[in-house]
Coordinates of N, CA and C and ligand atoms in Angstrom, one line a residue:
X698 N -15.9 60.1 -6.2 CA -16.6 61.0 -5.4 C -16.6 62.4 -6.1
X699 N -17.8 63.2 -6.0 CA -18.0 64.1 -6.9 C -16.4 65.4 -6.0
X700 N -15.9 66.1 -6.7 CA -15.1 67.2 -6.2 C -15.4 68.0 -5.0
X701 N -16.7 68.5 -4.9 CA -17.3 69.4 -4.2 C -17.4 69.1 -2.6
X702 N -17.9 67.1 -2.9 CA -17.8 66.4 -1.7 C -16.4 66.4 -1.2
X703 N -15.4 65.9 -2.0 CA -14.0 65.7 -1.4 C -13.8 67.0 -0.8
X704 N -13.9 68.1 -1.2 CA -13.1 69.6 -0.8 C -14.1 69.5 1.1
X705 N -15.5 69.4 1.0 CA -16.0 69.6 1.9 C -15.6 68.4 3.3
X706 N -15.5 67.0 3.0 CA -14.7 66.0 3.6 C -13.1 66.9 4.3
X707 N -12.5 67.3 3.6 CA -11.6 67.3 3.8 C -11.2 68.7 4.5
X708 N -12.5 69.3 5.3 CA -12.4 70.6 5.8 C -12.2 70.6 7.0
X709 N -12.3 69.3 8.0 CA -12.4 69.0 9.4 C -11.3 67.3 9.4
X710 N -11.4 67.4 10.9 CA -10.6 65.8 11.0 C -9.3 65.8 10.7
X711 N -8.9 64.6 12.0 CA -7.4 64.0 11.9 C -7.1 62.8 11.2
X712 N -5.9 63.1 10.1 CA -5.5 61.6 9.4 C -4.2 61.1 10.0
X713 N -4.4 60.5 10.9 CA -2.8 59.8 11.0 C -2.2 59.4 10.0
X714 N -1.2 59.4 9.7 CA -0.6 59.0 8.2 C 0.6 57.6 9.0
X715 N 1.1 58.1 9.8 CA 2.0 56.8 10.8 C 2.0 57.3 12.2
X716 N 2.3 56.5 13.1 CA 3.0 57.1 14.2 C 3.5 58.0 14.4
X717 N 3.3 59.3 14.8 CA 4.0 60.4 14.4 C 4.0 61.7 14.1
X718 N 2.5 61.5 12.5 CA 2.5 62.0 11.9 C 0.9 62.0 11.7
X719 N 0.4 63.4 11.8 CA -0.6 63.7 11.8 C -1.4 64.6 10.7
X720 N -2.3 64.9 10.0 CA -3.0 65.9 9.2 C -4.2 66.4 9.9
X721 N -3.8 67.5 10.5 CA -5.2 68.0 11.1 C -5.8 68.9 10.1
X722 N -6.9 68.7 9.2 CA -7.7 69.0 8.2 C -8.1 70.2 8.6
X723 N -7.8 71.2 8.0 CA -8.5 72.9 8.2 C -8.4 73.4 9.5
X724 N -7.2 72.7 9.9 CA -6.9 73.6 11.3 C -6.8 75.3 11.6
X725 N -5.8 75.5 10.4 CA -5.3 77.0 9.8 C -6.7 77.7 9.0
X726 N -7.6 77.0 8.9 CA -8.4 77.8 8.4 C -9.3 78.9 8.7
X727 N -9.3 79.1 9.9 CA -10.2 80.4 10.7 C -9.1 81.7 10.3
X728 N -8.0 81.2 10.9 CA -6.5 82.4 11.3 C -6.0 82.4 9.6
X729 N -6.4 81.7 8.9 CA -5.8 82.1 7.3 C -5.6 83.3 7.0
X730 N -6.7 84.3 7.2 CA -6.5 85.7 6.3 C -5.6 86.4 7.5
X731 N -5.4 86.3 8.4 CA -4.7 86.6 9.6 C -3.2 86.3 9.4
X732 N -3.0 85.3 9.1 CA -1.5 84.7 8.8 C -1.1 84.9 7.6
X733 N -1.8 85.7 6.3 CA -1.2 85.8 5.4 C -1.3 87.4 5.3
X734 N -2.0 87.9 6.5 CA -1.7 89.5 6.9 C -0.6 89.6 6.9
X735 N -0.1 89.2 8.2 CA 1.0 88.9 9.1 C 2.9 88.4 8.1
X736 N 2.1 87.3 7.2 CA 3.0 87.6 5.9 C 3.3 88.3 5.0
X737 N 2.5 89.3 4.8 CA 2.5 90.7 4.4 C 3.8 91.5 4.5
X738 N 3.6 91.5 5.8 CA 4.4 92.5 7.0 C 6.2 92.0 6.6
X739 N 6.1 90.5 6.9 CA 7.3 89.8 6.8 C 8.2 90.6 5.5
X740 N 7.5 90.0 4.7 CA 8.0 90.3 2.8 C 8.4 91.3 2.7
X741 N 8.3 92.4 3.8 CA 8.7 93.8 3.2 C 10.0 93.8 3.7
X742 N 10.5 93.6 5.1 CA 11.9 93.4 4.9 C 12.6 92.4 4.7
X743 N 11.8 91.1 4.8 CA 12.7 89.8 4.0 C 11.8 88.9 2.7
X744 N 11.8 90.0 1.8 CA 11.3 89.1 0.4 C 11.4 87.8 -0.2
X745 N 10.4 87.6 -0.5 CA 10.9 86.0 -1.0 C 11.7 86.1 -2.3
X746 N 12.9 85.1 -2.2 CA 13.9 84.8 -2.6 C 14.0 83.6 -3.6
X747 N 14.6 83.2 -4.2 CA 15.1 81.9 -5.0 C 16.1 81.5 -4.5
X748 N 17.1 80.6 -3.9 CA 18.5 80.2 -3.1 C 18.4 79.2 -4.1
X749 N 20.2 79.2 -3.9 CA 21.2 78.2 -4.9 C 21.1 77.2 -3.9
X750 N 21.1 75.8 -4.4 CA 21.6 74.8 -3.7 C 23.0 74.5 -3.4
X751 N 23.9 73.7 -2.8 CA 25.3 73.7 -2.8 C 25.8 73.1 -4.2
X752 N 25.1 72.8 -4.8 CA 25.0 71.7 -6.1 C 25.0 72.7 -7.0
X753 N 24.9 74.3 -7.3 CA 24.6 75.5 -8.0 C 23.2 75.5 -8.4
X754 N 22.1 74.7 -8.0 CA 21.1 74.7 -8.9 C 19.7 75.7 -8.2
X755 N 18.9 76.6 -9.1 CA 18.2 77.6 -8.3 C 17.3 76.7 -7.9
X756 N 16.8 76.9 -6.6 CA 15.3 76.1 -6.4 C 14.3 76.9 -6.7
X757 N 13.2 76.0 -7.2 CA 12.0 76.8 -7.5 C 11.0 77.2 -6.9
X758 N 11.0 76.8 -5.7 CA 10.6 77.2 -4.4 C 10.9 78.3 -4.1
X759 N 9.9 79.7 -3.9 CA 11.2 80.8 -3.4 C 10.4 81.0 -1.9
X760 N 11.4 81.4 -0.9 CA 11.3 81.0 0.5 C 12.0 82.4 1.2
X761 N 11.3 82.5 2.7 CA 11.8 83.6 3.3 C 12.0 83.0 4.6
X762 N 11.9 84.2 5.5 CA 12.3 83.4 6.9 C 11.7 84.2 7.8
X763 N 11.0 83.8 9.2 CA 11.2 84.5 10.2 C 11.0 83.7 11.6
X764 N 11.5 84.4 12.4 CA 12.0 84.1 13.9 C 13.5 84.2 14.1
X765 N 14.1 83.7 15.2 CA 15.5 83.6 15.8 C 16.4 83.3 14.7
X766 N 16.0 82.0 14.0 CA 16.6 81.9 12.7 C 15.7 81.3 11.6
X767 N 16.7 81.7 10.6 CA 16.2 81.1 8.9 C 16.8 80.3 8.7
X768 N 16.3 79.1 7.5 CA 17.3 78.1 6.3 C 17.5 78.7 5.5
X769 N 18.8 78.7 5.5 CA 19.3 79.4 4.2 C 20.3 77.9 3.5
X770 N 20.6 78.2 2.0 CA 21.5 77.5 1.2 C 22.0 78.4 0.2
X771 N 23.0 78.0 0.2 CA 23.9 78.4 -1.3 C 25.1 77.8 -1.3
X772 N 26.2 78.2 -2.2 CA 26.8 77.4 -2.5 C 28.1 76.6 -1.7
X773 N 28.0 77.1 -0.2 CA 28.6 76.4 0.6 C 28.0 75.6 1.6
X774 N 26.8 75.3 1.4 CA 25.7 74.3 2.1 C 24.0 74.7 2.5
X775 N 23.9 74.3 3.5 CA 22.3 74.4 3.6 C 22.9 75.0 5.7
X776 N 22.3 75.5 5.7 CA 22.4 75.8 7.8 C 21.3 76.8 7.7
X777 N 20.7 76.7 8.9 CA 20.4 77.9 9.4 C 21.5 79.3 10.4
X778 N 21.1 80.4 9.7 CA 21.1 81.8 10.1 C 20.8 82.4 10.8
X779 N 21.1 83.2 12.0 CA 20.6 84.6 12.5 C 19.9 85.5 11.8
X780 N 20.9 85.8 10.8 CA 20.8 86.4 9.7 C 20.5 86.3 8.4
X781 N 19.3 87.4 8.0 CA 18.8 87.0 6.3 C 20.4 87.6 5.4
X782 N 20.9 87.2 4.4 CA 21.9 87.5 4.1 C 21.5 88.1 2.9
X783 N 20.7 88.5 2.2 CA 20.0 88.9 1.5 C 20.3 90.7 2.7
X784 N 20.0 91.1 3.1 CA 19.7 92.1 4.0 C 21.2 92.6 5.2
X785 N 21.3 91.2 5.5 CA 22.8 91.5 6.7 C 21.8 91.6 7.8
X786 N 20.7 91.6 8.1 CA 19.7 92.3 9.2 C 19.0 91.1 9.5
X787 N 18.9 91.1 10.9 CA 18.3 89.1 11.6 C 16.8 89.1 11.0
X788 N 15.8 88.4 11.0 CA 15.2 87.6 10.2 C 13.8 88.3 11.3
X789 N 12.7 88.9 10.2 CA 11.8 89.3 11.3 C 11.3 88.6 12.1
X790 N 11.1 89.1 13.2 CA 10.3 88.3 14.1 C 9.3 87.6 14.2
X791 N 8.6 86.5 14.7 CA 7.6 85.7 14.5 C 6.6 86.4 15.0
X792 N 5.6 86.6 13.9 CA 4.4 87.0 14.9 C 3.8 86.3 15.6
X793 N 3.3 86.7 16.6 CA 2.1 85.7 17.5 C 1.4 85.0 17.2
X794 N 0.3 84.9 16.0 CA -0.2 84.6 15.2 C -0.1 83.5 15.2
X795 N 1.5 83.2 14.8 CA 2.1 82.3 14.0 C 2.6 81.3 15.1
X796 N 3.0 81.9 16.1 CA 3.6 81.3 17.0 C 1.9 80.0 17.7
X797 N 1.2 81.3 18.0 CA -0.1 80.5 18.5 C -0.1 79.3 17.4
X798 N -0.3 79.6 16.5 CA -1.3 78.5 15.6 C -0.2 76.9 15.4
X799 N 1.1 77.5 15.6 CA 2.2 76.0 15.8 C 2.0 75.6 17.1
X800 N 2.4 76.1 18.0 CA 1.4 75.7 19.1 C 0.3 74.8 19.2
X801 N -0.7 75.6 19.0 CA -1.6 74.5 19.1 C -2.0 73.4 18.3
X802 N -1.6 73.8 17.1 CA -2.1 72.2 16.2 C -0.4 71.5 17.2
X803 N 0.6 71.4 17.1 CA 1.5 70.6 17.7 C 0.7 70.1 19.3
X804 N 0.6 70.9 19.8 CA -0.3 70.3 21.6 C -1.9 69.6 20.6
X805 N -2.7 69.8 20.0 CA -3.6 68.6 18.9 C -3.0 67.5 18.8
X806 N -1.7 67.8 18.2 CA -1.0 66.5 17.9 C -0.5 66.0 18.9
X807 N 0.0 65.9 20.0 CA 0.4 65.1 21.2 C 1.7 65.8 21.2
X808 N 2.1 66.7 21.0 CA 3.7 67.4 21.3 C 3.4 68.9 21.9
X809 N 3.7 68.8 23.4 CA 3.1 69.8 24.1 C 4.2 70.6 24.3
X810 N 4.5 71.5 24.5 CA 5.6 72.6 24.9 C 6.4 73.1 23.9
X811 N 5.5 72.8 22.3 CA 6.4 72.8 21.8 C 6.8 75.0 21.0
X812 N 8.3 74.9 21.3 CA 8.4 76.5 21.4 C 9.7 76.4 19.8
X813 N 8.8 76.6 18.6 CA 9.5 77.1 17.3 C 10.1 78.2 17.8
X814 N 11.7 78.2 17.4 CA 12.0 79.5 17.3 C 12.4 79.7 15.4
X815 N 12.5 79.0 14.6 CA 12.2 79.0 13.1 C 11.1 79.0 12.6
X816 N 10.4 79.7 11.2 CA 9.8 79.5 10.7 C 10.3 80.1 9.1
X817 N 10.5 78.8 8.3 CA 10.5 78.5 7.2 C 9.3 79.1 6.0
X818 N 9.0 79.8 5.0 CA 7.9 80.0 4.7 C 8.6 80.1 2.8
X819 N 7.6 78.9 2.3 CA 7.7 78.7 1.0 C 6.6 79.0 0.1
X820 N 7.0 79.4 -0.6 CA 5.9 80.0 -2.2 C 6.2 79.2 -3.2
X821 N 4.9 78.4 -3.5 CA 4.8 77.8 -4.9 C 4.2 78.5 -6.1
X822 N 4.6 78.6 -6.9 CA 3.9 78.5 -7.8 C 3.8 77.6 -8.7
X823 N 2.9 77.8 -9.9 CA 2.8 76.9 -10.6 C 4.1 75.9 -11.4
X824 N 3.8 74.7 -10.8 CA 5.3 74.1 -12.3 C 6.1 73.7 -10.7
X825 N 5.8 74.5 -9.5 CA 7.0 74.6 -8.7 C 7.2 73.2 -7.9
X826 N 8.5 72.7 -7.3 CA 8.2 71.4 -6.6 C 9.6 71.3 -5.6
X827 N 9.2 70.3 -4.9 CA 10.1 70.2 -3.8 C 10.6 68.7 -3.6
X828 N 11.7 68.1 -3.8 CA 12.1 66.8 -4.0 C 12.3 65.9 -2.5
X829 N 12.3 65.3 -2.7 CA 12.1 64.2 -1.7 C 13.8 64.5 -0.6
X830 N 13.3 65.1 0.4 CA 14.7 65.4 1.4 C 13.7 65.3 3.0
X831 N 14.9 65.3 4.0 CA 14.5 65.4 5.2 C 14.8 66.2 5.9
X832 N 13.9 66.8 7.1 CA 14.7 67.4 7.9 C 15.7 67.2 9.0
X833 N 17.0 67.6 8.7 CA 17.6 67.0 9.8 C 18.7 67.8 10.4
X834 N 18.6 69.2 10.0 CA 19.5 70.1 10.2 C 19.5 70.9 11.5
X835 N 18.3 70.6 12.1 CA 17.7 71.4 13.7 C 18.2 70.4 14.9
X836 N 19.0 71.0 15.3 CA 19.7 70.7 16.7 C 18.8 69.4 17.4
X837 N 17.6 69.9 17.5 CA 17.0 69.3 18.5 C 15.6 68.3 18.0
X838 N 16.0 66.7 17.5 CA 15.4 66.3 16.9 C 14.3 65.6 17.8
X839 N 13.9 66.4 19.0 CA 12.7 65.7 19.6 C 11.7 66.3 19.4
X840 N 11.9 67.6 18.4 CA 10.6 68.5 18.6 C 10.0 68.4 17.2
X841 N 8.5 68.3 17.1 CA 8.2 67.8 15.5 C 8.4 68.9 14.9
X842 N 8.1 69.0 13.5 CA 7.9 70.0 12.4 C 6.2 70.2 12.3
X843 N 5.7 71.3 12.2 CA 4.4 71.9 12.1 C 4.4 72.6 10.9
X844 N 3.3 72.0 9.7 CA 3.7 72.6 8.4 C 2.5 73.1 8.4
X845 N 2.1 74.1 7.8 CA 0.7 75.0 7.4 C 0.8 74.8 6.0
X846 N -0.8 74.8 5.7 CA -0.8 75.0 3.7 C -1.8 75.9 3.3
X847 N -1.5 76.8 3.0 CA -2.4 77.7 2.4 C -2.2 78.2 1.2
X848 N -3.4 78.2 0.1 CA -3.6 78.8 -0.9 C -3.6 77.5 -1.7
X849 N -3.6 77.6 -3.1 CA -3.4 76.7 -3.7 C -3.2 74.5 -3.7
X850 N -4.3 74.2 -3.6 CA -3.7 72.5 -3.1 C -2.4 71.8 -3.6
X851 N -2.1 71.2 -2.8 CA -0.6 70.4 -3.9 C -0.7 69.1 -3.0
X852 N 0.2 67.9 -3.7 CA 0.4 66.7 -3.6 C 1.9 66.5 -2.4
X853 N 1.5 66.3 -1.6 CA 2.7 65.9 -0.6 C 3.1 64.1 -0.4
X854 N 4.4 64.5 -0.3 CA 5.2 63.1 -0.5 C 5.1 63.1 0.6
X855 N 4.7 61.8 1.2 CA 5.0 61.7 2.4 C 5.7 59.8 2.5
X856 N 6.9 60.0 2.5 CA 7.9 58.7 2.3 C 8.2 58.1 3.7
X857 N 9.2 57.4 3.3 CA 9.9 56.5 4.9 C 11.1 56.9 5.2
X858 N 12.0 56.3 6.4 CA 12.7 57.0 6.9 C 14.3 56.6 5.6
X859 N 14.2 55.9 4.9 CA 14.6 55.6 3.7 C 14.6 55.9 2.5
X860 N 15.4 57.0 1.5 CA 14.8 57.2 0.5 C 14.5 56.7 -0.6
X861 N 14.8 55.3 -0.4 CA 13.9 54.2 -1.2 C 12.6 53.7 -1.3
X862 N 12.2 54.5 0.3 CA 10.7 54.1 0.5 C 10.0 54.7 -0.6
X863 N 9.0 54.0 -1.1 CA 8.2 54.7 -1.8 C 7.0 55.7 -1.1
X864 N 7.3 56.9 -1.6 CA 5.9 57.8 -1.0 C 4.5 58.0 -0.9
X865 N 3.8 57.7 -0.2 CA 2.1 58.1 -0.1 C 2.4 59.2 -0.2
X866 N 0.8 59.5 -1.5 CA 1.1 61.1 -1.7 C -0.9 61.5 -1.2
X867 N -0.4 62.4 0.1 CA -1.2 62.8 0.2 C -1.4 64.5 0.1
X868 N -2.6 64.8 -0.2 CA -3.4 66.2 -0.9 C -3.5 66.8 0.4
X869 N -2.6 68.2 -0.3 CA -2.8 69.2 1.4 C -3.5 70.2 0.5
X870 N -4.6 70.8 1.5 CA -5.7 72.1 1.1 C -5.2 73.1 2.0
X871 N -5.8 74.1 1.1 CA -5.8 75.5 2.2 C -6.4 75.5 3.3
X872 N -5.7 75.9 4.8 CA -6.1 75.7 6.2 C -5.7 74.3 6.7
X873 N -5.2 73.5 6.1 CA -4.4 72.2 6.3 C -3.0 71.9 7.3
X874 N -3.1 71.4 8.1 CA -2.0 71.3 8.8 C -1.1 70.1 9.1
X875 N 0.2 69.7 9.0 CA 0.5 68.6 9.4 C 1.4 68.8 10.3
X876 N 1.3 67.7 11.1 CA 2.6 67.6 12.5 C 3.3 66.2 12.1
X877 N 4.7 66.3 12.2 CA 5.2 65.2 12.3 C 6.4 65.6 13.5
X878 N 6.6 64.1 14.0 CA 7.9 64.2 15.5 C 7.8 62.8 15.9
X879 N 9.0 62.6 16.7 CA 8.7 60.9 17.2 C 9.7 60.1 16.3
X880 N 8.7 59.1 16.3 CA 9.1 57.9 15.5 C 9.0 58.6 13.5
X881 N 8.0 59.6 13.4 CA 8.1 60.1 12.0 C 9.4 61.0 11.9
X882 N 10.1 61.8 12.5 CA 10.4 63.2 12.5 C 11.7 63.2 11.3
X883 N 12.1 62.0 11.4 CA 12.9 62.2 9.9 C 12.6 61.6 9.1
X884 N 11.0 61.5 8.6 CA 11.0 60.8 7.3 C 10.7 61.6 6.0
X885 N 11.1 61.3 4.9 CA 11.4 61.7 4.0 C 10.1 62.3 3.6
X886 N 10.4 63.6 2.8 CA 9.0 64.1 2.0 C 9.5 65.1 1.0
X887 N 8.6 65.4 0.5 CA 8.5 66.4 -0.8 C 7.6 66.8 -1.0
X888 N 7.0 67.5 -2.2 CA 5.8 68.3 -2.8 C 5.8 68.1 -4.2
X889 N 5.0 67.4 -4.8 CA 5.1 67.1 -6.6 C 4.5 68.6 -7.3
X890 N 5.1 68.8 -8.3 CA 5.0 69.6 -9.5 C 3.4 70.1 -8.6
X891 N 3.4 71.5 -8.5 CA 2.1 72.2 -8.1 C 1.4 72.6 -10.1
X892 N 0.0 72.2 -10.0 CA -0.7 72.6 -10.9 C -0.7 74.1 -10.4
X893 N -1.8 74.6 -12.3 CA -2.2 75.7 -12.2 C -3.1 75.9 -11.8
X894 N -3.7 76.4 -10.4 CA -4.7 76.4 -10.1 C -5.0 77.7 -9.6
X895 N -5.8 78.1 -8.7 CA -6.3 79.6 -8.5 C -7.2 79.7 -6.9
X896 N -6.3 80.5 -6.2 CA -7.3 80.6 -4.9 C -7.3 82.1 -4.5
X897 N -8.3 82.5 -3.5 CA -8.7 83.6 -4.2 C -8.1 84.3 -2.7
X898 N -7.5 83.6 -2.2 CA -6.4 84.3 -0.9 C -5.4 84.4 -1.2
X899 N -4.5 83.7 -2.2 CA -3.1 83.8 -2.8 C -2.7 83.4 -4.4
X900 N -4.0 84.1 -4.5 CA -4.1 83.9 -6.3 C -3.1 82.7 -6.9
X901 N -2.6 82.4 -7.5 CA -1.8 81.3 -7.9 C -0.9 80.5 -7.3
X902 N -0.3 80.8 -6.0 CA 0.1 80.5 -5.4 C -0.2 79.4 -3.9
X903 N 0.8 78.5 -3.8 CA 0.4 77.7 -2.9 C 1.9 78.4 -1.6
X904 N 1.2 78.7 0.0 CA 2.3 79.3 0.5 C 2.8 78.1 1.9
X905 N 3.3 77.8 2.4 CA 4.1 76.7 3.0 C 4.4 77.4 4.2
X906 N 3.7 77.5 5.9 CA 4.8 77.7 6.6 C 5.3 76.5 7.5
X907 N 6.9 76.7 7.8 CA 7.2 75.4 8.8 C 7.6 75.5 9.8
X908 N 7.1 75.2 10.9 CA 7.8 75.8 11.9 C 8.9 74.6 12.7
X909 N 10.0 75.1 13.4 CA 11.0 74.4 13.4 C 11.5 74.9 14.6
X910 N 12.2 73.9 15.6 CA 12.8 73.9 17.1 C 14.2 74.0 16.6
X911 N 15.6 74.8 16.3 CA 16.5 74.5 15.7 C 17.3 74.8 16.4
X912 N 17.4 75.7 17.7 CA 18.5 76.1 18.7 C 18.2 75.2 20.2
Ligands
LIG1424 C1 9.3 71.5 3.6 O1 9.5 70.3 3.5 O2 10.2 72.2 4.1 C2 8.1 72.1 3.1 C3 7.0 71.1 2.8 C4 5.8 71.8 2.3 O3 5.9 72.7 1.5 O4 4.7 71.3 2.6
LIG1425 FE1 11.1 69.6 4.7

């Protein structure tokens, strides 16, 4: 299929990927330049970062935080925080924005009430990648995860509850959304090696938000 067609296919519509687990196609895409305002604001008191793993190793992912709490890691594990420790100062507030748009694609996806008080927000850049792990660190494993993708396309692992499963890898675009919870909510995923590519809302960059039920 010629390129032009795939980008346009892939601007509307739901992919179930399992039970679970949903791709609502260009959900984020109206509220994009809205949510990467709004990220703006964030970055100035909590910048994106590089964190150590407990393993010493830098990720290449660099990541910030806002709402009630953040994920943080370094070299005494992985938890979430009150506090950005980078700062000593709690983790800005969620905008509305943000809060709306997890919301609603989550009630799209069949998970109604659902109230993030986390939001996770990753920066790729080029070369950057995220290995096959799960989430399982939030208190409250009935509530799904609502990931936003904007800027830059990348390859998402989307695995089994096993990390032997081997991964479907499906292509997330800017305005892209996925919900997983249920029977998916701990299955494995990742992000393969992001190309160099170019978008003209986050220049080289691909940005990640997640939103997360963790208290
Ligand atoms: C994550 O697993 O925390 C982020 C996934 C993504 O960047 O799409
Ligand atoms: Fe994750």
């Amino acid at each position: 299929m010629h390129l032009f067609d795939e980008a346009e296919l892939s601007q509307t519509g739901r992919e179930e990927l399992c039970p679970g687990a949903i791709v609502l196609r260009g959900f984020a895409l109206a509220g994009a330049t809205t949510l990467l305002e709004a990220l703006g604001h964030i970055i100035i008191t909590a910048p994106f970062r590089h964190m150590v793993t407990p393993g010493g190793f830098r990720m290449s992912v660099a990541m910030t935080n806002c709402g009630s709490y953040g994920w943080v890691t370094d070299h005494t594990g992985y938890r979430y925080d009150a506090t950005d420790p980078e700062s000593g100062q709690p983790w800005p507030k969620m905008p509305g924005v943000f809060l709306k748009l997890a919301q609603d694609a989550a009630a799209s996806a069949g998970f109604e009430d659902f109230t993030p008080d986390a939001c996770l927000i990753n920066r790729y850049a080029s070369g950057t990648r995220l290995s096959l792990h799960q989430d399982k660190n939030e208190r409250d494993l009935n509530a799904p995860i609502v990931s936003v993708s904007l800027g830059v396309p990348v390859i998402f692992l989307w695995g089994g509850l096993r990390r032997e499963v081997r991964p479907s890898r499906v292509p997330l675009l800017h305005g892209d959304v996925m919900v997983w919870g249920g029977p998916a909510r701990l299955r494995y995923h990742g992000i393969l090696p992001v190309k160099q590519e170019y978008h003209p809302l986050t220049g080289s960059h691909r940005i990640n938000l997640t939103f997360r039920k963790v208290a």
